[in-house]
PDB file of C-alpha atoms in Angstrom:
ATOM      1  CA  UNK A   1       0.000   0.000   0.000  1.00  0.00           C
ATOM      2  CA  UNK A   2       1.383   3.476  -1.185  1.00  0.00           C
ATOM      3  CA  UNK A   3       1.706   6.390   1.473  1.00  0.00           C
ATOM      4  CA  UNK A   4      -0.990   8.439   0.371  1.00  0.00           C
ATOM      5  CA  UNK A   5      -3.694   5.368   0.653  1.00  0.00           C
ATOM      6  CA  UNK A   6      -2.334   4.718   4.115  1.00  0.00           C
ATOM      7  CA  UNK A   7      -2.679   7.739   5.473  1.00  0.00           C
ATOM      8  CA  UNK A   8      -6.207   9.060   3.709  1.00  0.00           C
ATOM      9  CA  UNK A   9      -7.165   5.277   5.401  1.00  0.00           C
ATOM     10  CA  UNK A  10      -5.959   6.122   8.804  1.00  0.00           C
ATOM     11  CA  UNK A  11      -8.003   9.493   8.213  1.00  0.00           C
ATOM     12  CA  UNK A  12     -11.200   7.826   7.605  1.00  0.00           C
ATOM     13  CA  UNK A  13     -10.646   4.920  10.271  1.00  0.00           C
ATOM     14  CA  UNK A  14     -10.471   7.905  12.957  1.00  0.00           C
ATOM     15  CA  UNK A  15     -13.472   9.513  11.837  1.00  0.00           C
ATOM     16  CA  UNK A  16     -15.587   5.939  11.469  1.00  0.00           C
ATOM     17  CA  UNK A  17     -14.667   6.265  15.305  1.00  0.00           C
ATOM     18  CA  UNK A  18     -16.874   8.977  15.869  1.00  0.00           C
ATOM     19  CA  UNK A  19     -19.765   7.556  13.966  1.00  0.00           C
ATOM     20  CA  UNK A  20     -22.387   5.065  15.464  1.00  0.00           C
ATOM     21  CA  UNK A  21     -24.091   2.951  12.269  1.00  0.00           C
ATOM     22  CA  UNK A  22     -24.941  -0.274  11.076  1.00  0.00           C
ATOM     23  CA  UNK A  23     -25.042  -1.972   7.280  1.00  0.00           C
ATOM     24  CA  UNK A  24     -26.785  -4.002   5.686  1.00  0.00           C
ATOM     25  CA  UNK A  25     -25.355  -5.590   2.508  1.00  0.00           C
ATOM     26  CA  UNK A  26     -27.278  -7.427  -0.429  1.00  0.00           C
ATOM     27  CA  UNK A  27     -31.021  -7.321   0.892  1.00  0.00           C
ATOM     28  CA  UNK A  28     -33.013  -9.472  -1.621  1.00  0.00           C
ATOM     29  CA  UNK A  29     -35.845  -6.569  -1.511  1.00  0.00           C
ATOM     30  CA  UNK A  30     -35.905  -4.350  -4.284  1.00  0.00           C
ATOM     31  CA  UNK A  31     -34.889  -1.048  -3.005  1.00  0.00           C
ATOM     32  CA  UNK A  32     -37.998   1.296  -3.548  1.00  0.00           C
ATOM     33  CA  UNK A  33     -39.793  -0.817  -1.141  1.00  0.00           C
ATOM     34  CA  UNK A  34     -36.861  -0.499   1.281  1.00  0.00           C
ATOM     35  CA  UNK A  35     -36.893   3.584   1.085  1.00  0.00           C
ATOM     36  CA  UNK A  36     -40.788   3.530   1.900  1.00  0.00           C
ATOM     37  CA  UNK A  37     -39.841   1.616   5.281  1.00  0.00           C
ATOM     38  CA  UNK A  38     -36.465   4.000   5.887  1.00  0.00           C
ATOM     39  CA  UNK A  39     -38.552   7.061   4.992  1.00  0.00           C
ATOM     40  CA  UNK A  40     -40.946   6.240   8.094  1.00  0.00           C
ATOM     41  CA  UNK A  41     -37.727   6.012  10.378  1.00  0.00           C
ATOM     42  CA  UNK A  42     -35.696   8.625   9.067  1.00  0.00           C
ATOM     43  CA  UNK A  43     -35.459  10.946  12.031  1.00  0.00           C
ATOM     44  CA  UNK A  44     -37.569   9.452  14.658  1.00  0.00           C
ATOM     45  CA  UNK A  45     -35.851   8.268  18.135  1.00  0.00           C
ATOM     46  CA  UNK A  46     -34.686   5.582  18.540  1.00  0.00           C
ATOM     47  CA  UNK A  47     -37.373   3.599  20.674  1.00  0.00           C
ATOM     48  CA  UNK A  48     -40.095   5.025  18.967  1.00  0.00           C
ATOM     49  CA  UNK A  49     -38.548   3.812  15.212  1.00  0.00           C
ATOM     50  CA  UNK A  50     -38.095   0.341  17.080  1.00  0.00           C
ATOM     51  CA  UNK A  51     -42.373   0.652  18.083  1.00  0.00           C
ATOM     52  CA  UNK A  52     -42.892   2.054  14.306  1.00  0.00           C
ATOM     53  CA  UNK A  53     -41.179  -1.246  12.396  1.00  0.00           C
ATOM     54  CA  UNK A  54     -42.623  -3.714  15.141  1.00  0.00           C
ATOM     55  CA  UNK A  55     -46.196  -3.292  14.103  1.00  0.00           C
ATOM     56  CA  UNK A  56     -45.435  -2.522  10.263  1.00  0.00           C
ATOM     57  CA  UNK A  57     -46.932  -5.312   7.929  1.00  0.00           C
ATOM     58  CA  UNK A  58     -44.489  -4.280   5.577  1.00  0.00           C
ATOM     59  CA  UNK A  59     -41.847  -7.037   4.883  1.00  0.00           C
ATOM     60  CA  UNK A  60     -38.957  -5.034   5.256  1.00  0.00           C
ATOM     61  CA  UNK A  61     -39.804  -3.323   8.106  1.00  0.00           C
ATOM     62  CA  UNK A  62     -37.540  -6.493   9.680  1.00  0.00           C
ATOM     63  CA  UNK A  63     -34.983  -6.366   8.455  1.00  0.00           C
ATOM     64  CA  UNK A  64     -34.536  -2.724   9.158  1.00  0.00           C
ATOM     65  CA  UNK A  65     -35.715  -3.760  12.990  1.00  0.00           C
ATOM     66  CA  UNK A  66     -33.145  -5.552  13.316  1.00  0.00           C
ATOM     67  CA  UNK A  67     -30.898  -3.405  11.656  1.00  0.00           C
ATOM     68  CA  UNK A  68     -31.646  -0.907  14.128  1.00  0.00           C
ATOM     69  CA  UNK A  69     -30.860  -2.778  17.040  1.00  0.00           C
ATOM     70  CA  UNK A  70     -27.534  -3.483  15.668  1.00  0.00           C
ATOM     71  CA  UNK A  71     -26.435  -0.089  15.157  1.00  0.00           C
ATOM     72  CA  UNK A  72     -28.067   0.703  19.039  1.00  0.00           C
ATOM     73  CA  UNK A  73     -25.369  -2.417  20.051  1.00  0.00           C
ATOM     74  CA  UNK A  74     -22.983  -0.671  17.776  1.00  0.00           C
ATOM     75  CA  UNK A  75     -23.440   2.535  19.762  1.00  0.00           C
ATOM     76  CA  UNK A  76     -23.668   0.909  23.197  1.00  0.00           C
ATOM     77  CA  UNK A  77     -20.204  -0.998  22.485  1.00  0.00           C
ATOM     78  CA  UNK A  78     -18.333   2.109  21.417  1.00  0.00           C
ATOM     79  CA  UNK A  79     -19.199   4.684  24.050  1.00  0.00           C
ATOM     80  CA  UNK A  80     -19.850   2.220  27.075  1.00  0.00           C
ATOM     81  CA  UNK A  81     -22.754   3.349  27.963  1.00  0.00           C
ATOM     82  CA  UNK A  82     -26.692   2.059  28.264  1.00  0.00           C
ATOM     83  CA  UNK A  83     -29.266   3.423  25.222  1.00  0.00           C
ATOM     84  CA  UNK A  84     -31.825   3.245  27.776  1.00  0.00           C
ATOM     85  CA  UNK A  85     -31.040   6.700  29.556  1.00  0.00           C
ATOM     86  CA  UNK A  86     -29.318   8.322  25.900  1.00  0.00           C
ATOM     87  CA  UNK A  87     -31.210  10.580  23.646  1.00  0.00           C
ATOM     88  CA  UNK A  88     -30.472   8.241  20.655  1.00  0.00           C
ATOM     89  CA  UNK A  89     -31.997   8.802  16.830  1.00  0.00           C
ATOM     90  CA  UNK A  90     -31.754   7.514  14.032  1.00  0.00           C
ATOM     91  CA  UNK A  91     -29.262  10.577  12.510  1.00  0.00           C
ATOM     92  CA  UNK A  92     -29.058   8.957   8.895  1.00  0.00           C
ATOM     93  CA  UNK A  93     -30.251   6.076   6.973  1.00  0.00           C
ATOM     94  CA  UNK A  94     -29.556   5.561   2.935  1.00  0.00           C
ATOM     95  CA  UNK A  95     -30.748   2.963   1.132  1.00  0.00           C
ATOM     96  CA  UNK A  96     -28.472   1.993  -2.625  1.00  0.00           C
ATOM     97  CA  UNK A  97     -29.156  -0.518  -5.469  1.00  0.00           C
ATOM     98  CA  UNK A  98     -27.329  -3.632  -5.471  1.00  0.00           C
ATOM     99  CA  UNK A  99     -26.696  -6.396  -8.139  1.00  0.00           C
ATOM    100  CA  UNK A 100     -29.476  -7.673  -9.564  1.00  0.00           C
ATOM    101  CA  UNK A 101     -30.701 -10.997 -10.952  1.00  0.00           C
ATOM    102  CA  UNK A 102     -31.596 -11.203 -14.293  1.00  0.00           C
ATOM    103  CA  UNK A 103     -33.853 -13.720 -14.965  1.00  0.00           C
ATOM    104  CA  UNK A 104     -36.121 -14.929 -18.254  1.00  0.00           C
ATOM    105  CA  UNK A 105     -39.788 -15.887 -18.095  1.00  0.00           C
ATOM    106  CA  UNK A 106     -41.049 -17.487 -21.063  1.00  0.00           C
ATOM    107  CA  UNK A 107     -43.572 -15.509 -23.274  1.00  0.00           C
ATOM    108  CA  UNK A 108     -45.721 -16.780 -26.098  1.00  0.00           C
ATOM    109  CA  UNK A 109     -44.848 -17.447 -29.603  1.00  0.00           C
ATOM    110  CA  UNK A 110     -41.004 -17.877 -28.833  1.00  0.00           C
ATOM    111  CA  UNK A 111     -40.289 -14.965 -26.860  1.00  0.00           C
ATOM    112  CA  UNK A 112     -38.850 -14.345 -23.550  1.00  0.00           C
ATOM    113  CA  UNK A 113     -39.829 -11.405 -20.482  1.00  0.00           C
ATOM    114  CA  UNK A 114     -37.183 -10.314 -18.227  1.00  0.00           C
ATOM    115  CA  UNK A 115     -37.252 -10.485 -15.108  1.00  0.00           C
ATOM    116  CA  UNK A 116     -35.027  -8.020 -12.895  1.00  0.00           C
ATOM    117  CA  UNK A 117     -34.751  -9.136  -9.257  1.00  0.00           C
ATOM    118  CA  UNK A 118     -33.340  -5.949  -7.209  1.00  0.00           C
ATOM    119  CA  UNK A 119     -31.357  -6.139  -4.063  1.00  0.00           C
ATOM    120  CA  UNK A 120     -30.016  -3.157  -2.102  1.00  0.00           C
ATOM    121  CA  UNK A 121     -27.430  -2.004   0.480  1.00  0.00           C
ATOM    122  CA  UNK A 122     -28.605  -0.387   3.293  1.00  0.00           C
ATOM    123  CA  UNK A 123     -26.895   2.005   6.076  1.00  0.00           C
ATOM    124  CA  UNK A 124     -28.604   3.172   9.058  1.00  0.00           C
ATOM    125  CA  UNK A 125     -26.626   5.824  11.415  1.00  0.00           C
ATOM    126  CA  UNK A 126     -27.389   6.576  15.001  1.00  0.00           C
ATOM    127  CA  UNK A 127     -26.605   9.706  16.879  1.00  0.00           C
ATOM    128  CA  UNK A 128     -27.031  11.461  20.221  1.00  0.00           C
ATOM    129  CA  UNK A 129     -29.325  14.447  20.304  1.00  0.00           C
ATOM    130  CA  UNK A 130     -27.592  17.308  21.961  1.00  0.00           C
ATOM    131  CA  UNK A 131     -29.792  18.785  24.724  1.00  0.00           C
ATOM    132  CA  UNK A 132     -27.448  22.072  25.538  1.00  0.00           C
ATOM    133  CA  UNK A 133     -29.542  25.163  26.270  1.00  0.00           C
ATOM    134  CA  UNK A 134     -26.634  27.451  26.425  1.00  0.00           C
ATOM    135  CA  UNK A 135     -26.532  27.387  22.588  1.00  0.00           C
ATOM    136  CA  UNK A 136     -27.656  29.453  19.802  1.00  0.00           C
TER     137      UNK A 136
END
């Protein structure tokens, strides 16, 4: 490894020290339905987002439960502390395309459909909300 990339990877090692998040690689849901779940979330605190996917009926909703509590584990393991007494949200939470599966479906006289199957990545940050009055 050259200089440069060591040091621009030390750089961004330090600041993934300050960051709290979670990720989610090659979900076999196709990513639009994925952002209508993260879109409810995006935001919210973090016990209330954990209330919000429990009782979803949508499919991914899950996943992104689970998600969750792996980036509240994340948190808890980094800064020592309980998430109980913490002002956690959910700071950030992107949802990208991922490889897809391109299948055929037979058609009539001789032809064939395609059939895209999506996937997506998905990376869900968590954050303290600072509660100082003295600023402004």
């Amino acid at each position: 490894m050259g200089a440069r990339k060591k040091i621009s990877a030390e750089e961004r090692k330090e600041a993934n020290k300050t960051l709290y998040f979670a990720k989610l690689n090659g979900v076999p849901t196709s990513p639009r339905k994925m952002r209508l779940v993260a879109d409810m979330i995006r935001g919210m605190e973090v016990n209330k987002a954990l209330s919000v996917l429990k009782f979803s009926s949508k499919e991914a909703s899950g996943r992104l439960e689970k998600l969750l509590k792996s980036a509240i584990a994340n948190w808890e393991n980094k800064t020592e502390q309980k998430a109980d007494n913490a002002n956690l949200y959910v700071s950030g939470i992107s949802v990208d395309s991922a490889t897809m599966l391109k299948r055929l479906r037979t058609a009539p006289q001789g032809r064939g459909y395609r059939i895209r199957k999506r996937s997506n990545h998905v990376t869900l940050f968590v954050d303290t909300k600072n509660t100082n009055d003295n600023q402004i």
